[in-house]
CSV table of C-alpha atoms in Angstrom, one decimal:
chain,number,residue,atom,x,y,z
A,1,MET,CA,89.9,121.5,98.9
A,2,THR,CA,93.1,121.1,100.9
A,3,ILE,CA,92.9,122.9,104.3
A,4,ARG,CA,96.2,123.9,105.9
A,5,ASP,CA,95.2,126.1,108.8
A,6,LEU,CA,95.8,123.7,111.8
A,7,ASP,CA,98.3,124.7,114.5
A,8,TYR,CA,100.4,121.6,114.3
A,9,ALA,CA,102.8,122.9,117.0
A,10,ARG,CA,100.2,122.1,119.6
A,11,PHE,CA,100.5,118.3,118.9
A,12,GLU,CA,103.1,116.1,120.6
A,13,ALA,CA,102.0,112.8,119.0
A,14,ILE,CA,100.5,111.7,115.7
A,15,THR,CA,98.7,108.4,115.3
A,16,PHE,CA,98.2,106.9,111.9
A,17,ASP,CA,96.0,104.3,110.2
A,18,CYS,CA,98.3,102.1,108.2
A,19,TYR,CA,96.5,100.3,105.4
A,20,GLY,CA,95.1,102.8,102.9
A,21,THR,CA,97.1,105.7,104.4
A,22,LEU,CA,100.7,104.5,104.5
A,23,ILE,CA,100.5,101.1,102.7
A,24,ASP,CA,98.6,100.9,99.4
A,25,TRP,CA,96.1,98.3,100.5
A,26,GLU,CA,94.0,98.6,97.4
A,27,ALA,CA,96.9,97.8,95.2
A,28,GLY,CA,97.9,95.0,97.5
A,29,LEU,CA,94.4,93.5,97.6
A,30,LEU,CA,94.0,93.7,93.9
A,31,ALA,CA,97.3,92.0,93.1
A,32,ALA,CA,96.5,89.2,95.6
A,33,LEU,CA,92.9,88.8,94.2
A,34,ARG,CA,94.1,88.7,90.6
A,35,LYS,CA,96.6,86.0,91.5
A,36,VAL,CA,93.6,83.8,92.3
A,37,LEU,CA,91.1,85.0,89.7
A,38,GLY,CA,93.4,85.6,86.7
A,39,PRO,CA,94.4,81.9,86.1
A,40,ARG,CA,90.7,81.1,86.2
A,41,GLY,CA,90.0,83.5,83.4
A,42,ILE,CA,88.2,86.1,85.6
A,43,ASP,CA,88.9,89.8,84.9
A,44,ARG,CA,86.8,92.4,86.6
A,45,PRO,CA,87.3,96.2,86.9
A,46,ASP,CA,89.4,97.2,89.9
A,47,ASP,CA,86.6,99.1,91.7
A,48,GLU,CA,84.2,96.2,91.2
A,49,LEU,CA,86.5,93.8,93.0
A,50,LEU,CA,87.4,96.3,95.7
A,51,GLN,CA,83.7,97.0,96.5
A,52,ALA,CA,82.9,93.3,96.5
A,53,TYR,CA,85.7,92.7,99.0
A,54,ALA,CA,84.6,95.6,101.2
A,55,ALA,CA,81.1,94.3,101.4
A,56,ILE,CA,82.5,91.1,103.0
A,57,GLU,CA,85.3,92.4,105.1
A,58,ALA,CA,83.5,95.2,107.0
A,59,PRO,CA,80.7,92.8,108.4
A,60,ALA,CA,83.3,90.2,109.2
A,61,GLU,CA,85.4,92.7,111.2
A,62,ALA,CA,82.2,93.8,113.1
A,63,GLY,CA,81.5,90.3,114.3
A,64,PRO,CA,83.2,88.1,116.8
A,65,TYR,CA,87.0,88.6,116.7
A,66,LEU,CA,88.9,86.8,114.0
A,67,THR,CA,92.5,87.2,113.1
A,68,TYR,CA,93.2,89.4,110.1
A,69,ARG,CA,94.4,86.4,108.2
A,70,GLU,CA,90.9,84.9,108.9
A,71,ILE,CA,89.2,88.1,107.8
A,72,LEU,CA,91.2,88.1,104.6
A,73,ALA,CA,90.4,84.4,103.9
A,74,ALA,CA,86.7,85.2,104.4
A,75,GLY,CA,87.0,88.1,101.9
A,76,LEU,CA,88.7,86.1,99.3
A,77,LEU,CA,86.3,83.1,99.6
A,78,GLY,CA,83.3,85.4,99.5
A,79,VAL,CA,84.5,87.3,96.3
A,80,ALA,CA,85.5,84.0,94.7
A,81,HIS,CA,82.2,82.4,95.5
A,82,ASP,CA,80.2,85.2,94.0
A,83,LEU,CA,82.3,84.8,90.8
A,84,GLY,CA,81.7,81.1,90.7
A,85,VAL,CA,85.2,79.8,91.6
A,86,GLU,CA,86.7,78.0,94.6
A,87,PRO,CA,90.3,78.8,95.6
A,88,GLU,CA,92.6,76.1,96.8
A,89,PRO,CA,93.5,76.1,100.5
A,90,SER,CA,97.1,77.1,99.6
A,91,GLU,CA,95.8,80.1,97.7
A,92,VAL,CA,93.7,81.2,100.7
A,93,ALA,CA,96.7,80.9,103.0
A,94,ALA,CA,98.9,82.9,100.5
A,95,PHE,CA,96.2,85.6,100.3
A,96,GLY,CA,96.1,86.0,104.0
A,97,ASP,CA,99.9,86.3,104.1
A,98,SER,CA,100.1,88.8,101.3
A,99,VAL,CA,99.7,91.8,103.6
A,100,GLY,CA,103.5,91.9,104.2
A,101,ASP,CA,104.0,92.2,100.5
A,102,TRP,CA,101.6,95.1,100.0
A,103,PRO,CA,103.5,98.1,98.8
A,104,ALA,CA,104.0,101.4,100.7
A,105,PHE,CA,102.8,104.5,98.9
A,106,PRO,CA,105.9,106.1,97.3
A,107,ASP,CA,105.8,109.1,99.7
A,108,SER,CA,105.1,107.3,103.0
A,109,SER,CA,108.7,106.5,104.2
A,110,ALA,CA,110.1,109.9,103.6
A,111,ALA,CA,107.1,111.7,105.1
A,112,LEU,CA,107.2,109.5,108.2
A,113,ALA,CA,111.0,110.1,108.6
A,114,ARG,CA,110.4,113.9,108.4
A,115,LEU,CA,107.5,113.8,110.8
A,116,HIS,CA,109.5,111.7,113.3
A,117,GLU,CA,112.0,114.5,113.7
A,118,HIS,CA,109.2,116.7,115.2
A,119,PHE,CA,106.6,114.3,116.7
A,120,ARG,CA,106.3,110.9,118.4
A,121,LEU,CA,104.4,108.6,116.1
A,122,GLY,CA,102.0,105.8,116.7
A,123,VAL,CA,99.8,103.5,114.6
A,124,ILE,CA,96.3,102.1,115.2
A,125,THR,CA,95.8,99.3,112.6
A,126,ASN,CA,93.4,96.6,111.7
A,127,CYS,CA,96.0,93.9,111.4
A,128,ASP,CA,97.7,91.0,113.1
A,129,ASP,CA,101.0,91.8,115.0
A,130,ASP,CA,103.3,89.8,112.7
A,131,LEU,CA,101.8,91.0,109.5
A,132,PHE,CA,102.0,94.7,110.6
A,133,ALA,CA,105.7,94.1,111.6
A,134,ARG,CA,106.5,93.3,108.0
A,135,SER,CA,104.7,96.5,106.9
A,136,GLU,CA,106.5,98.6,109.5
A,137,ALA,CA,109.8,97.3,108.2
A,138,ARG,CA,108.7,98.2,104.7
A,139,LEU,CA,108.0,101.7,105.8
A,140,GLY,CA,111.4,102.0,107.4
A,141,THR,CA,109.9,103.6,110.6
A,142,ARG,CA,110.0,102.4,114.2
A,143,PHE,CA,106.7,103.6,115.6
A,144,ASP,CA,106.7,104.8,119.2
A,145,TRP,CA,103.4,103.0,119.8
A,146,VAL,CA,101.7,100.2,117.9
A,147,VAL,CA,98.1,99.1,118.5
A,148,THR,CA,96.8,96.3,116.4
A,149,ALA,CA,93.4,94.7,116.1
A,150,GLN,CA,95.0,91.6,117.6
A,151,GLN,CA,96.0,93.5,120.7
A,152,ALA,CA,92.6,95.3,120.9
A,153,GLY,CA,90.6,92.1,120.2
A,154,VAL,CA,88.4,94.2,117.8
A,155,TYR,CA,88.6,96.1,114.6
A,156,LYS,CA,88.1,99.8,113.9
A,157,PRO,CA,85.7,101.6,113.7
A,158,ALA,CA,85.3,100.1,117.2
A,159,GLU,CA,86.7,102.4,119.9
A,160,ARG,CA,89.0,99.9,121.8
A,161,GLY,CA,92.0,100.4,119.6
A,162,PHE,CA,91.9,104.2,120.1
A,163,GLU,CA,91.4,103.7,123.8
A,164,LEU,CA,94.5,101.4,124.0
A,165,ALA,CA,96.4,104.1,122.2
A,166,PHE,CA,95.3,106.8,124.7
A,167,GLU,CA,96.4,104.6,127.6
A,168,ARG,CA,99.8,103.9,126.1
A,169,ILE,CA,100.5,107.5,124.9
A,170,GLY,CA,99.4,109.1,128.1
A,171,LEU,CA,98.8,112.6,126.7
A,172,PRO,CA,95.6,114.7,126.7
A,173,ARG,CA,93.6,114.0,123.5
A,174,GLU,CA,94.1,117.6,122.4
A,175,ARG,CA,97.8,116.9,122.1
A,176,ILE,CA,97.2,113.9,119.8
A,177,LEU,CA,96.5,114.2,116.0
A,178,HIS,CA,95.0,111.2,114.1
A,179,VAL,CA,95.8,110.8,110.4
A,180,ALA,CA,94.0,108.4,108.2
A,181,GLN,CA,92.5,107.7,104.8
A,182,SER,CA,89.3,105.9,105.8
A,183,LEU,CA,86.4,108.0,107.0
A,184,TYR,CA,84.6,104.8,107.9
A,185,HIS,CA,87.3,103.1,109.9
A,186,ASP,CA,89.0,106.1,111.5
A,187,HIS,CA,87.5,109.6,111.2
A,188,VAL,CA,84.0,108.9,112.5
A,189,THR,CA,85.3,107.2,115.7
A,190,ALA,CA,88.3,109.6,116.2
A,191,LYS,CA,86.1,112.6,116.0
A,192,ARG,CA,83.5,111.1,118.3
A,193,LEU,CA,86.4,110.5,120.8
A,194,GLY,CA,87.5,114.2,120.6
A,195,LEU,CA,90.5,113.9,118.4
A,196,THR,CA,91.6,116.3,115.8
A,197,THR,CA,92.0,114.5,112.5
A,198,VAL,CA,93.7,114.8,109.1
A,199,TRP,CA,92.3,113.1,106.1
A,200,ILE,CA,94.8,111.7,103.6
A,201,ASP,CA,92.5,111.5,100.6
A,202,ARG,CA,94.3,108.9,98.6
A,203,ARG,CA,91.4,108.3,96.3
A,204,GLN,CA,91.0,112.0,95.4
A,205,GLY,CA,89.4,112.5,92.0
A,206,ARG,CA,88.3,108.8,91.7
A,207,PRO,CA,84.7,107.8,92.0
A,208,GLY,CA,83.4,105.6,94.8
A,209,THR,CA,85.1,104.5,98.0
A,210,GLY,CA,87.0,101.5,96.8
A,211,ALA,CA,87.7,98.9,99.4
A,212,THR,CA,86.3,101.1,102.2
A,213,PRO,CA,82.6,101.4,103.1
A,214,SER,CA,81.2,104.9,102.7
A,215,ALA,CA,80.8,107.1,105.8
A,216,ASN,CA,80.1,110.7,106.7
A,217,ALA,CA,82.8,112.6,108.8
A,218,THR,CA,84.3,116.0,108.8
A,219,PRO,CA,88.1,115.9,109.2
A,220,ASP,CA,89.8,119.0,110.4
A,221,ALA,CA,92.2,119.1,107.4
A,222,THR,CA,92.6,117.3,104.1
A,223,TYR,CA,95.6,116.5,102.0
A,224,PRO,CA,96.0,114.4,98.9
A,225,ASP,CA,99.1,112.5,100.1
A,226,MET,CA,101.5,112.1,103.0
A,227,ALA,CA,104.2,114.3,101.4
A,228,SER,CA,102.0,117.4,101.4
A,229,PHE,CA,100.8,116.7,104.9
A,230,ALA,CA,104.3,116.2,106.3
A,231,GLU,CA,105.4,119.5,104.7
A,232,ALA,CA,102.6,121.4,106.3
A,233,ALA,CA,102.9,119.7,109.7
A,234,THR,CA,106.6,120.4,110.0
A,235,ALA,CA,106.7,123.9,108.5
A,236,ALA,CA,106.1,125.7,111.8
A,237,SER,CA,108.1,123.3,114.0
């Protein structure tokens, strides 16, 4: 059920997760995986591939810091190994670079532009600086604050990225709204840190959790997409 009873006028800044919320990372991952697996005659259901990738990426991100390109390489190699194939080094490099080609959700750019007329916007993302810069250009938005895993030296759901955002934004936490798709990467930590959160439930109506590990969290509001969230958040402004 979509909840629309938050007082959005009390927020000055909105922080976002990027991949899964604004950029369609599942579509991007699948396209990049199939470029490697397809020529080798391997065809698996989308959710099977996404869940196999998630089972590798989440533990890799929880370990000693690696760049996101290195995380992606580990994910590809792990999935491919389990399917009995070995990608070429050039394919591994291309997979790591594919982030900049991942598509934005169709409603993201317009929603961000609308929101930026009323709020300052930030992003807290599990990505390398240069890869995120390509996604930011694709979204057509210049965020007021950008916090990457490269800057934090750690990946969400760790708290450091959020703490860096708090330091840079300089507002009380009750004036910051966090918006994300992933319960696991974002909402559990954001709620623990005292943030109000909005869940963009991009997988609404689809079984499973796709490329994101399962988690239990209670967001303050839920919308199926960015367009409906932006409409609600700017209605009273």
